[in-house]
Amino acid sequence: AFLAYLKMDVCQGKRVAFYYPIFFISFVLSIFSKEMGMGLIPLLIIYDISYKRLKEKIRYYFPFIIIGLIYLVFWLRGSALISFFASHKYWGGSPYRTFLAMMTVIVEYMRLLFYTVSLQAWYITKIPETIFEFKIIFGILIFGLLLFAGIFYIRKNKVIGFSIFWFLITLLPVS
């Protein structure tokens, strides 16, 4: 979907009409296959903010926002039904502990990004008990630095700023 958006961005006239349906269908297929597809909407907004074209491109977002909201309604209703019938719980047991676990996972992701030894398909993450553990504090520091660097670089170096936000946005649906 994002590639079709980029292609649509550089095309004019009839070519835009060719890429927009591909863009839309790819988005719909992505959100109905995995909730990570919902990250496309903030990703597009950050992309257009970094290239200072948000006002001229905002008209393209409305169908995606509407489909995203419809998806969220069905997803939340489904989650409510699952939690009612199957006693569905948060990954960490509570929202707080899930947040703490995600802070340790960010540190692990950064390590894997730069040190790609002993990669695995499945990682076991210990659920932290308190915010005062070293790995949690370090994770919050890394997250804060990434957020600050993204905000700083979105104006100075668009590619670096956008890349940092892409990394952070793709973590949202699984956090």
JSON list of N, CA, C and O in Angstrom, two decimals, residues 67-123:
[
{"chain": "A", "resi": 67, "resn": "ILE", "atom": "N", "xyz": [-12.40, 3.46, 6.72]},
{"chain": "A", "resi": 67, "resn": "ILE", "atom": "CA", "xyz": [-12.22, 2.00, 6.74]},
{"chain": "A", "resi": 67, "resn": "ILE", "atom": "C", "xyz": [-11.51, 1.59, 8.03]},
{"chain": "A", "resi": 67, "resn": "ILE", "atom": "O", "xyz": [-11.86, 0.59, 8.66]},
{"chain": "A", "resi": 68, "resn": "GLY", "atom": "N", "xyz": [-10.52, 2.37, 8.46]},
{"chain": "A", "resi": 68, "resn": "GLY", "atom": "CA", "xyz": [-9.82, 2.08, 9.71]},
{"chain": "A", "resi": 68, "resn": "GLY", "atom": "C", "xyz": [-10.73, 2.13, 10.91]},
{"chain": "A", "resi": 68, "resn": "GLY", "atom": "O", "xyz": [-10.66, 1.28, 11.80]},
{"chain": "A", "resi": 69, "resn": "LEU", "atom": "N", "xyz": [-11.61, 3.12, 10.95]},
{"chain": "A", "resi": 69, "resn": "LEU", "atom": "CA", "xyz": [-12.56, 3.22, 12.06]},
{"chain": "A", "resi": 69, "resn": "LEU", "atom": "C", "xyz": [-13.55, 2.06, 12.05]},
{"chain": "A", "resi": 69, "resn": "LEU", "atom": "O", "xyz": [-13.88, 1.51, 13.11]},
{"chain": "A", "resi": 70, "resn": "ILE", "atom": "N", "xyz": [-14.04, 1.69, 10.87]},
{"chain": "A", "resi": 70, "resn": "ILE", "atom": "CA", "xyz": [-14.93, 0.53, 10.77]},
{"chain": "A", "resi": 70, "resn": "ILE", "atom": "C", "xyz": [-14.21, -0.72, 11.26]},
{"chain": "A", "resi": 70, "resn": "ILE", "atom": "O", "xyz": [-14.76, -1.52, 12.03]},
{"chain": "A", "resi": 71, "resn": "TYR", "atom": "N", "xyz": [-12.97, -0.88, 10.83]},
{"chain": "A", "resi": 71, "resn": "TYR", "atom": "CA", "xyz": [-12.18, -2.03, 11.28]},
{"chain": "A", "resi": 71, "resn": "TYR", "atom": "C", "xyz": [-12.03, -2.02, 12.81]},
{"chain": "A", "resi": 71, "resn": "TYR", "atom": "O", "xyz": [-12.18, -3.05, 13.46]},
{"chain": "A", "resi": 72, "resn": "LEU", "atom": "N", "xyz": [-11.71, -0.84, 13.38]},
{"chain": "A", "resi": 72, "resn": "LEU", "atom": "CA", "xyz": [-11.54, -0.75, 14.83]},
{"chain": "A", "resi": 72, "resn": "LEU", "atom": "C", "xyz": [-12.81, -1.12, 15.58]},
{"chain": "A", "resi": 72, "resn": "LEU", "atom": "O", "xyz": [-12.75, -1.79, 16.62]},
{"chain": "A", "resi": 73, "resn": "VAL", "atom": "N", "xyz": [-13.96, -0.69, 15.07]},
{"chain": "A", "resi": 73, "resn": "VAL", "atom": "CA", "xyz": [-15.23, -1.03, 15.72]},
{"chain": "A", "resi": 73, "resn": "VAL", "atom": "C", "xyz": [-15.41, -2.55, 15.75]},
{"chain": "A", "resi": 73, "resn": "VAL", "atom": "O", "xyz": [-15.71, -3.13, 16.80]},
{"chain": "A", "resi": 74, "resn": "PHE", "atom": "N", "xyz": [-15.20, -3.20, 14.61]},
{"chain": "A", "resi": 74, "resn": "PHE", "atom": "CA", "xyz": [-15.35, -4.65, 14.56]},
{"chain": "A", "resi": 74, "resn": "PHE", "atom": "C", "xyz": [-14.27, -5.35, 15.39]},
{"chain": "A", "resi": 74, "resn": "PHE", "atom": "O", "xyz": [-14.54, -6.35, 16.04]},
{"chain": "A", "resi": 75, "resn": "TRP", "atom": "N", "xyz": [-13.07, -4.81, 15.37]},
{"chain": "A", "resi": 75, "resn": "TRP", "atom": "CA", "xyz": [-11.97, -5.42, 16.13]},
{"chain": "A", "resi": 75, "resn": "TRP", "atom": "C", "xyz": [-12.25, -5.31, 17.63]},
{"chain": "A", "resi": 75, "resn": "TRP", "atom": "O", "xyz": [-12.08, -6.27, 18.37]},
{"chain": "A", "resi": 76, "resn": "LEU", "atom": "N", "xyz": [-12.70, -4.13, 18.07]},
{"chain": "A", "resi": 76, "resn": "LEU", "atom": "CA", "xyz": [-13.01, -3.94, 19.49]},
{"chain": "A", "resi": 76, "resn": "LEU", "atom": "C", "xyz": [-14.19, -4.80, 19.91]},
{"chain": "A", "resi": 76, "resn": "LEU", "atom": "O", "xyz": [-14.19, -5.36, 21.00]},
{"chain": "A", "resi": 77, "resn": "ARG", "atom": "N", "xyz": [-15.21, -4.90, 19.05]},
{"chain": "A", "resi": 77, "resn": "ARG", "atom": "CA", "xyz": [-16.35, -5.77, 19.39]},
{"chain": "A", "resi": 77, "resn": "ARG", "atom": "C", "xyz": [-15.89, -7.22, 19.47]},
{"chain": "A", "resi": 77, "resn": "ARG", "atom": "O", "xyz": [-16.30, -7.96, 20.36]},
{"chain": "A", "resi": 78, "resn": "GLY", "atom": "N", "xyz": [-15.04, -7.62, 18.55]},
{"chain": "A", "resi": 78, "resn": "GLY", "atom": "CA", "xyz": [-14.51, -8.98, 18.58]},
{"chain": "A", "resi": 78, "resn": "GLY", "atom": "C", "xyz": [-13.67, -9.23, 19.80]},
{"chain": "A", "resi": 78, "resn": "GLY", "atom": "O", "xyz": [-13.76, -10.27, 20.45]},
{"chain": "A", "resi": 79, "resn": "SER", "atom": "N", "xyz": [-12.84, -8.24, 20.17]},
{"chain": "A", "resi": 79, "resn": "SER", "atom": "CA", "xyz": [-12.01, -8.38, 21.37]},
{"chain": "A", "resi": 79, "resn": "SER", "atom": "C", "xyz": [-12.86, -8.46, 22.62]},
{"chain": "A", "resi": 79, "resn": "SER", "atom": "O", "xyz": [-12.56, -9.21, 23.54]},
{"chain": "A", "resi": 80, "resn": "ALA", "atom": "N", "xyz": [-13.93, -7.67, 22.65]},
{"chain": "A", "resi": 80, "resn": "ALA", "atom": "CA", "xyz": [-14.83, -7.71, 23.81]},
{"chain": "A", "resi": 80, "resn": "ALA", "atom": "C", "xyz": [-15.49, -9.08, 23.92]},
{"chain": "A", "resi": 80, "resn": "ALA", "atom": "O", "xyz": [-15.61, -9.64, 25.00]},
{"chain": "A", "resi": 81, "resn": "LEU", "atom": "N", "xyz": [-15.92, -9.63, 22.78]},
{"chain": "A", "resi": 81, "resn": "LEU", "atom": "CA", "xyz": [-16.54, -10.95, 22.81]},
{"chain": "A", "resi": 81, "resn": "LEU", "atom": "C", "xyz": [-15.53, -12.02, 23.21]},
{"chain": "A", "resi": 81, "resn": "LEU", "atom": "O", "xyz": [-15.85, -12.92, 24.00]},
{"chain": "A", "resi": 82, "resn": "ILE", "atom": "N", "xyz": [-14.31, -11.91, 22.68]},
{"chain": "A", "resi": 82, "resn": "ILE", "atom": "CA", "xyz": [-13.28, -12.89, 23.04]},
{"chain": "A", "resi": 82, "resn": "ILE", "atom": "C", "xyz": [-12.98, -12.80, 24.53]},
{"chain": "A", "resi": 82, "resn": "ILE", "atom": "O", "xyz": [-12.90, -13.82, 25.21]},
{"chain": "A", "resi": 83, "resn": "SER", "atom": "N", "xyz": [-12.83, -11.58, 25.05]},
{"chain": "A", "resi": 83, "resn": "SER", "atom": "CA", "xyz": [-12.50, -11.45, 26.47]},
{"chain": "A", "resi": 83, "resn": "SER", "atom": "C", "xyz": [-13.66, -11.92, 27.35]},
{"chain": "A", "resi": 83, "resn": "SER", "atom": "O", "xyz": [-13.44, -12.45, 28.43]},
{"chain": "A", "resi": 84, "resn": "PHE", "atom": "N", "xyz": [-14.89, -11.73, 26.89]},
{"chain": "A", "resi": 84, "resn": "PHE", "atom": "CA", "xyz": [-16.03, -12.17, 27.67]},
{"chain": "A", "resi": 84, "resn": "PHE", "atom": "C", "xyz": [-16.11, -13.69, 27.72]},
{"chain": "A", "resi": 84, "resn": "PHE", "atom": "O", "xyz": [-16.33, -14.28, 28.77]},
{"chain": "A", "resi": 85, "resn": "PHE", "atom": "N", "xyz": [-15.89, -14.35, 26.59]},
{"chain": "A", "resi": 85, "resn": "PHE", "atom": "CA", "xyz": [-16.06, -15.79, 26.53]},
{"chain": "A", "resi": 85, "resn": "PHE", "atom": "C", "xyz": [-14.78, -16.57, 26.83]},
{"chain": "A", "resi": 85, "resn": "PHE", "atom": "O", "xyz": [-14.85, -17.70, 27.29]},
{"chain": "A", "resi": 86, "resn": "ALA", "atom": "N", "xyz": [-13.64, -16.02, 26.54]},
{"chain": "A", "resi": 86, "resn": "ALA", "atom": "CA", "xyz": [-12.40, -16.80, 26.68]},
{"chain": "A", "resi": 86, "resn": "ALA", "atom": "C", "xyz": [-11.46, -16.22, 27.73]},
{"chain": "A", "resi": 86, "resn": "ALA", "atom": "O", "xyz": [-10.30, -16.60, 27.79]},
{"chain": "A", "resi": 87, "resn": "SER", "atom": "N", "xyz": [-11.93, -15.29, 28.53]},
{"chain": "A", "resi": 87, "resn": "SER", "atom": "CA", "xyz": [-11.11, -14.61, 29.55]},
{"chain": "A", "resi": 87, "resn": "SER", "atom": "C", "xyz": [-9.77, -14.17, 28.98]},
{"chain": "A", "resi": 87, "resn": "SER", "atom": "O", "xyz": [-8.71, -14.44, 29.52]},
{"chain": "A", "resi": 88, "resn": "HIS", "atom": "N", "xyz": [-9.86, -13.45, 27.86]},
{"chain": "A", "resi": 88, "resn": "HIS", "atom": "CA", "xyz": [-8.68, -12.89, 27.19]},
{"chain": "A", "resi": 88, "resn": "HIS", "atom": "C", "xyz": [-8.00, -11.88, 28.11]},
{"chain": "A", "resi": 88, "resn": "HIS", "atom": "O", "xyz": [-8.65, -11.07, 28.72]},
{"chain": "A", "resi": 89, "resn": "LYS", "atom": "N", "xyz": [-6.68, -11.96, 28.19]},
{"chain": "A", "resi": 89, "resn": "LYS", "atom": "CA", "xyz": [-5.94, -11.06, 29.07]},
{"chain": "A", "resi": 89, "resn": "LYS", "atom": "C", "xyz": [-4.88, -10.31, 28.28]},
{"chain": "A", "resi": 89, "resn": "LYS", "atom": "O", "xyz": [-4.55, -10.67, 27.16]},
{"chain": "A", "resi": 90, "resn": "TYR", "atom": "N", "xyz": [-4.36, -9.27, 28.89]},
{"chain": "A", "resi": 90, "resn": "TYR", "atom": "CA", "xyz": [-3.26, -8.53, 28.29]},
{"chain": "A", "resi": 90, "resn": "TYR", "atom": "C", "xyz": [-2.03, -9.43, 28.24]},
{"chain": "A", "resi": 90, "resn": "TYR", "atom": "O", "xyz": [-1.86, -10.32, 29.07]},
{"chain": "A", "resi": 91, "resn": "TRP", "atom": "N", "xyz": [-1.16, -9.13, 27.29]},
{"chain": "A", "resi": 91, "resn": "TRP", "atom": "CA", "xyz": [0.04, -9.93, 27.11]},
{"chain": "A", "resi": 91, "resn": "TRP", "atom": "C", "xyz": [0.87, -9.99, 28.39]},
{"chain": "A", "resi": 91, "resn": "TRP", "atom": "O", "xyz": [1.37, -11.03, 28.77]},
{"chain": "A", "resi": 92, "resn": "GLY", "atom": "N", "xyz": [0.96, -8.87, 29.09]},
{"chain": "A", "resi": 92, "resn": "GLY", "atom": "CA", "xyz": [1.71, -8.84, 30.33]},
{"chain": "A", "resi": 92, "resn": "GLY", "atom": "C", "xyz": [0.86, -9.07, 31.56]},
{"chain": "A", "resi": 92, "resn": "GLY", "atom": "O", "xyz": [1.35, -9.03, 32.68]},
{"chain": "A", "resi": 93, "resn": "GLY", "atom": "N", "xyz": [-0.44, -9.27, 31.39]},
{"chain": "A", "resi": 93, "resn": "GLY", "atom": "CA", "xyz": [-1.34, -9.48, 32.51]},
{"chain": "A", "resi": 93, "resn": "GLY", "atom": "C", "xyz": [-2.14, -8.23, 32.85]},
{"chain": "A", "resi": 93, "resn": "GLY", "atom": "O", "xyz": [-3.23, -8.32, 33.39]},
{"chain": "A", "resi": 94, "resn": "SER", "atom": "N", "xyz": [-1.60, -7.05, 32.54]},
{"chain": "A", "resi": 94, "resn": "SER", "atom": "CA", "xyz": [-2.28, -5.78, 32.74]},
{"chain": "A", "resi": 94, "resn": "SER", "atom": "C", "xyz": [-1.70, -4.78, 31.75]},
{"chain": "A", "resi": 94, "resn": "SER", "atom": "O", "xyz": [-0.61, -5.01, 31.22]},
{"chain": "A", "resi": 95, "resn": "PRO", "atom": "N", "xyz": [-2.39, -3.67, 31.52]},
{"chain": "A", "resi": 95, "resn": "PRO", "atom": "CA", "xyz": [-1.82, -2.67, 30.60]},
{"chain": "A", "resi": 95, "resn": "PRO", "atom": "C", "xyz": [-0.46, -2.14, 31.07]},
{"chain": "A", "resi": 95, "resn": "PRO", "atom": "O", "xyz": [0.44, -1.93, 30.27]},
{"chain": "A", "resi": 96, "resn": "TYR", "atom": "N", "xyz": [-0.32, -1.96, 32.38]},
{"chain": "A", "resi": 96, "resn": "TYR", "atom": "CA", "xyz": [0.94, -1.46, 32.94]},
{"chain": "A", "resi": 96, "resn": "TYR", "atom": "C", "xyz": [2.09, -2.42, 32.68]},
{"chain": "A", "resi": 96, "resn": "TYR", "atom": "O", "xyz": [3.15, -2.04, 32.21]},
{"chain": "A", "resi": 97, "resn": "ARG", "atom": "N", "xyz": [1.88, -3.70, 32.98]},
{"chain": "A", "resi": 97, "resn": "ARG", "atom": "CA", "xyz": [2.95, -4.68, 32.79]},
{"chain": "A", "resi": 97, "resn": "ARG", "atom": "C", "xyz": [3.22, -4.94, 31.31]},
{"chain": "A", "resi": 97, "resn": "ARG", "atom": "O", "xyz": [4.34, -5.25, 30.93]},
{"chain": "A", "resi": 98, "resn": "THR", "atom": "N", "xyz": [2.20, -4.81, 30.47]},
{"chain": "A", "resi": 98, "resn": "THR", "atom": "CA", "xyz": [2.43, -4.92, 29.03]},
{"chain": "A", "resi": 98, "resn": "THR", "atom": "C", "xyz": [3.30, -3.77, 28.55]},
{"chain": "A", "resi": 98, "resn": "THR", "atom": "O", "xyz": [4.21, -3.96, 27.74]},
{"chain": "A", "resi": 99, "resn": "PHE", "atom": "N", "xyz": [3.05, -2.56, 29.06]},
{"chain": "A", "resi": 99, "resn": "PHE", "atom": "CA", "xyz": [3.89, -1.41, 28.73]},
{"chain": "A", "resi": 99, "resn": "PHE", "atom": "C", "xyz": [5.34, -1.67, 29.16]},
{"chain": "A", "resi": 99, "resn": "PHE", "atom": "O", "xyz": [6.28, -1.40, 28.40]},
{"chain": "A", "resi": 100, "resn": "LEU", "atom": "N", "xyz": [5.52, -2.19, 30.36]},
{"chain": "A", "resi": 100, "resn": "LEU", "atom": "CA", "xyz": [6.87, -2.49, 30.84]},
{"chain": "A", "resi": 100, "resn": "LEU", "atom": "C", "xyz": [7.54, -3.53, 29.94]},
{"chain": "A", "resi": 100, "resn": "LEU", "atom": "O", "xyz": [8.73, -3.40, 29.60]},
{"chain": "A", "resi": 101, "resn": "ALA", "atom": "N", "xyz": [6.80, -4.54, 29.55]},
{"chain": "A", "resi": 101, "resn": "ALA", "atom": "CA", "xyz": [7.36, -5.56, 28.66]},
{"chain": "A", "resi": 101, "resn": "ALA", "atom": "C", "xyz": [7.76, -4.96, 27.32]},
{"chain": "A", "resi": 101, "resn": "ALA", "atom": "O", "xyz": [8.81, -5.31, 26.76]},
{"chain": "A", "resi": 102, "resn": "MET", "atom": "N", "xyz": [6.96, -4.05, 26.81]},
{"chain": "A", "resi": 102, "resn": "MET", "atom": "CA", "xyz": [7.29, -3.42, 25.52]},
{"chain": "A", "resi": 102, "resn": "MET", "atom": "C", "xyz": [8.55, -2.57, 25.62]},
{"chain": "A", "resi": 102, "resn": "MET", "atom": "O", "xyz": [9.29, -2.45, 24.64]},
{"chain": "A", "resi": 103, "resn": "MET", "atom": "N", "xyz": [8.81, -2.00, 26.78]},
{"chain": "A", "resi": 103, "resn": "MET", "atom": "CA", "xyz": [10.05, -1.23, 26.94]},
{"chain": "A", "resi": 103, "resn": "MET", "atom": "C", "xyz": [11.27, -2.15, 26.87]},
{"chain": "A", "resi": 103, "resn": "MET", "atom": "O", "xyz": [12.31, -1.78, 26.33]},
{"chain": "A", "resi": 104, "resn": "THR", "atom": "N", "xyz": [11.15, -3.37, 27.41]},
{"chain": "A", "resi": 104, "resn": "THR", "atom": "CA", "xyz": [12.27, -4.31, 27.28]},
{"chain": "A", "resi": 104, "resn": "THR", "atom": "C", "xyz": [12.40, -4.81, 25.85]},
{"chain": "A", "resi": 104, "resn": "THR", "atom": "O", "xyz": [13.50, -5.05, 25.37]},
{"chain": "A", "resi": 105, "resn": "VAL", "atom": "N", "xyz": [11.27, -4.94, 25.17]},
{"chain": "A", "resi": 105, "resn": "VAL", "atom": "CA", "xyz": [11.29, -5.42, 23.78]},
{"chain": "A", "resi": 105, "resn": "VAL", "atom": "C", "xyz": [11.94, -4.39, 22.86]},
{"chain": "A", "resi": 105, "resn": "VAL", "atom": "O", "xyz": [12.66, -4.76, 21.93]},
{"chain": "A", "resi": 106, "resn": "ILE", "atom": "N", "xyz": [11.73, -3.10, 23.12]},
{"chain": "A", "resi": 106, "resn": "ILE", "atom": "CA", "xyz": [12.39, -2.06, 22.31]},
{"chain": "A", "resi": 106, "resn": "ILE", "atom": "C", "xyz": [13.90, -2.20, 22.40]},
{"chain": "A", "resi": 106, "resn": "ILE", "atom": "O", "xyz": [14.61, -2.10, 21.40]},
{"chain": "A", "resi": 107, "resn": "VAL", "atom": "N", "xyz": [14.41, -2.45, 23.61]},
{"chain": "A", "resi": 107, "resn": "VAL", "atom": "CA", "xyz": [15.85, -2.66, 23.77]},
{"chain": "A", "resi": 107, "resn": "VAL", "atom": "C", "xyz": [16.30, -3.87, 22.98]},
{"chain": "A", "resi": 107, "resn": "VAL", "atom": "O", "xyz": [17.32, -3.84, 22.29]},
{"chain": "A", "resi": 108, "resn": "GLU", "atom": "N", "xyz": [15.51, -4.93, 23.02]},
{"chain": "A", "resi": 108, "resn": "GLU", "atom": "CA", "xyz": [15.84, -6.14, 22.27]},
{"chain": "A", "resi": 108, "resn": "GLU", "atom": "C", "xyz": [15.80, -5.89, 20.76]},
{"chain": "A", "resi": 108, "resn": "GLU", "atom": "O", "xyz": [16.67, -6.36, 20.03]},
{"chain": "A", "resi": 109, "resn": "TYR", "atom": "N", "xyz": [14.82, -5.15, 20.29]},
{"chain": "A", "resi": 109, "resn": "TYR", "atom": "CA", "xyz": [14.75, -4.82, 18.86]},
{"chain": "A", "resi": 109, "resn": "TYR", "atom": "C", "xyz": [15.97, -4.01, 18.41]},
{"chain": "A", "resi": 109, "resn": "TYR", "atom": "O", "xyz": [16.51, -4.24, 17.34]},
{"chain": "A", "resi": 110, "resn": "MET", "atom": "N", "xyz": [16.36, -3.06, 19.23]},
{"chain": "A", "resi": 110, "resn": "MET", "atom": "CA", "xyz": [17.53, -2.24, 18.88]},
{"chain": "A", "resi": 110, "resn": "MET", "atom": "C", "xyz": [18.79, -3.11, 18.85]},
{"chain": "A", "resi": 110, "resn": "MET", "atom": "O", "xyz": [19.65, -2.94, 17.98]},
{"chain": "A", "resi": 111, "resn": "ARG", "atom": "N", "xyz": [18.90, -4.03, 19.79]},
{"chain": "A", "resi": 111, "resn": "ARG", "atom": "CA", "xyz": [20.06, -4.92, 19.79]},
{"chain": "A", "resi": 111, "resn": "ARG", "atom": "C", "xyz": [20.06, -5.77, 18.53]},
{"chain": "A", "resi": 111, "resn": "ARG", "atom": "O", "xyz": [21.09, -5.90, 17.86]},
{"chain": "A", "resi": 112, "resn": "LEU", "atom": "N", "xyz": [18.91, -6.31, 18.17]},
{"chain": "A", "resi": 112, "resn": "LEU", "atom": "CA", "xyz": [18.83, -7.16, 16.98]},
{"chain": "A", "resi": 112, "resn": "LEU", "atom": "C", "xyz": [19.04, -6.37, 15.69]},
{"chain": "A", "resi": 112, "resn": "LEU", "atom": "O", "xyz": [19.51, -6.93, 14.70]},
{"chain": "A", "resi": 113, "resn": "LEU", "atom": "N", "xyz": [18.72, -5.11, 15.72]},
{"chain": "A", "resi": 113, "resn": "LEU", "atom": "CA", "xyz": [18.91, -4.27, 14.54]},
{"chain": "A", "resi": 113, "resn": "LEU", "atom": "C", "xyz": [20.39, -4.08, 14.23]},
{"chain": "A", "resi": 113, "resn": "LEU", "atom": "O", "xyz": [20.79, -4.06, 13.07]},
{"chain": "A", "resi": 114, "resn": "PHE", "atom": "N", "xyz": [21.21, -3.98, 15.27]},
{"chain": "A", "resi": 114, "resn": "PHE", "atom": "CA", "xyz": [22.63, -3.70, 15.06]},
{"chain": "A", "resi": 114, "resn": "PHE", "atom": "C", "xyz": [23.52, -4.92, 15.29]},
{"chain": "A", "resi": 114, "resn": "PHE", "atom": "O", "xyz": [24.64, -4.96, 14.78]},
{"chain": "A", "resi": 115, "resn": "TYR", "atom": "N", "xyz": [23.05, -5.90, 16.03]},
{"chain": "A", "resi": 115, "resn": "TYR", "atom": "CA", "xyz": [23.85, -7.09, 16.33]},
{"chain": "A", "resi": 115, "resn": "TYR", "atom": "C", "xyz": [23.01, -8.31, 15.95]},
{"chain": "A", "resi": 115, "resn": "TYR", "atom": "O", "xyz": [22.24, -8.82, 16.75]},
{"chain": "A", "resi": 116, "resn": "THR", "atom": "N", "xyz": [23.15, -8.75, 14.72]},
{"chain": "A", "resi": 116, "resn": "THR", "atom": "CA", "xyz": [22.26, -9.76, 14.16]},
{"chain": "A", "resi": 116, "resn": "THR", "atom": "C", "xyz": [22.80, -11.18, 14.31]},
{"chain": "A", "resi": 116, "resn": "THR", "atom": "O", "xyz": [22.75, -11.99, 13.39]},
{"chain": "A", "resi": 117, "resn": "VAL", "atom": "N", "xyz": [23.28, -11.50, 15.49]},
{"chain": "A", "resi": 117, "resn": "VAL", "atom": "CA", "xyz": [23.79, -12.84, 15.76]},
{"chain": "A", "resi": 117, "resn": "VAL", "atom": "C", "xyz": [22.73, -13.60, 16.56]},
{"chain": "A", "resi": 117, "resn": "VAL", "atom": "O", "xyz": [22.06, -13.03, 17.42]},
{"chain": "A", "resi": 118, "resn": "SER", "atom": "N", "xyz": [22.60, -14.86, 16.29]},
{"chain": "A", "resi": 118, "resn": "SER", "atom": "CA", "xyz": [21.65, -15.78, 16.94]},
{"chain": "A", "resi": 118, "resn": "SER", "atom": "C", "xyz": [20.21, -15.30, 16.84]},
{"chain": "A", "resi": 118, "resn": "SER", "atom": "O", "xyz": [19.50, -15.22, 17.84]},
{"chain": "A", "resi": 119, "resn": "LEU", "atom": "N", "xyz": [19.78, -15.01, 15.63]},
{"chain": "A", "resi": 119, "resn": "LEU", "atom": "CA", "xyz": [18.38, -14.62, 15.40]},
{"chain": "A", "resi": 119, "resn": "LEU", "atom": "C", "xyz": [17.49, -15.84, 15.55]},
{"chain": "A", "resi": 119, "resn": "LEU", "atom": "O", "xyz": [17.89, -16.96, 15.27]},
{"chain": "A", "resi": 120, "resn": "GLN", "atom": "N", "xyz": [16.27, -15.60, 16.00]},
{"chain": "A", "resi": 120, "resn": "GLN", "atom": "CA", "xyz": [15.32, -16.68, 16.22]},
{"chain": "A", "resi": 120, "resn": "GLN", "atom": "C", "xyz": [13.96, -16.28, 15.65]},
{"chain": "A", "resi": 120, "resn": "GLN", "atom": "O", "xyz": [13.69, -15.10, 15.45]},
{"chain": "A", "resi": 121, "resn": "ALA", "atom": "N", "xyz": [13.13, -17.25, 15.42]},
{"chain": "A", "resi": 121, "resn": "ALA", "atom": "CA", "xyz": [11.77, -16.97, 14.97]},
{"chain": "A", "resi": 121, "resn": "ALA", "atom": "C", "xyz": [10.86, -16.58, 16.14]},
{"chain": "A", "resi": 121, "resn": "ALA", "atom": "O", "xyz": [9.88, -15.87, 15.97]},
{"chain": "A", "resi": 122, "resn": "TRP", "atom": "N", "xyz": [11.20, -17.02, 17.33]},
{"chain": "A", "resi": 122, "resn": "TRP", "atom": "CA", "xyz": [10.35, -16.77, 18.49]},
{"chain": "A", "resi": 122, "resn": "TRP", "atom": "C", "xyz": [11.24, -16.40, 19.67]},
{"chain": "A", "resi": 122, "resn": "TRP", "atom": "O", "xyz": [12.19, -17.10, 19.98]},
{"chain": "A", "resi": 123, "resn": "TYR", "atom": "N", "xyz": [10.91, -15.30, 20.33]},
{"chain": "A", "resi": 123, "resn": "TYR", "atom": "CA", "xyz": [11.67, -14.83, 21.48]},
{"chain": "A", "resi": 123, "resn": "TYR", "atom": "C", "xyz": [10.79, -14.88, 22.71]},
{"chain": "A", "resi": 123, "resn": "TYR", "atom": "O", "xyz": [9.62, -14.53, 22.66]}
]
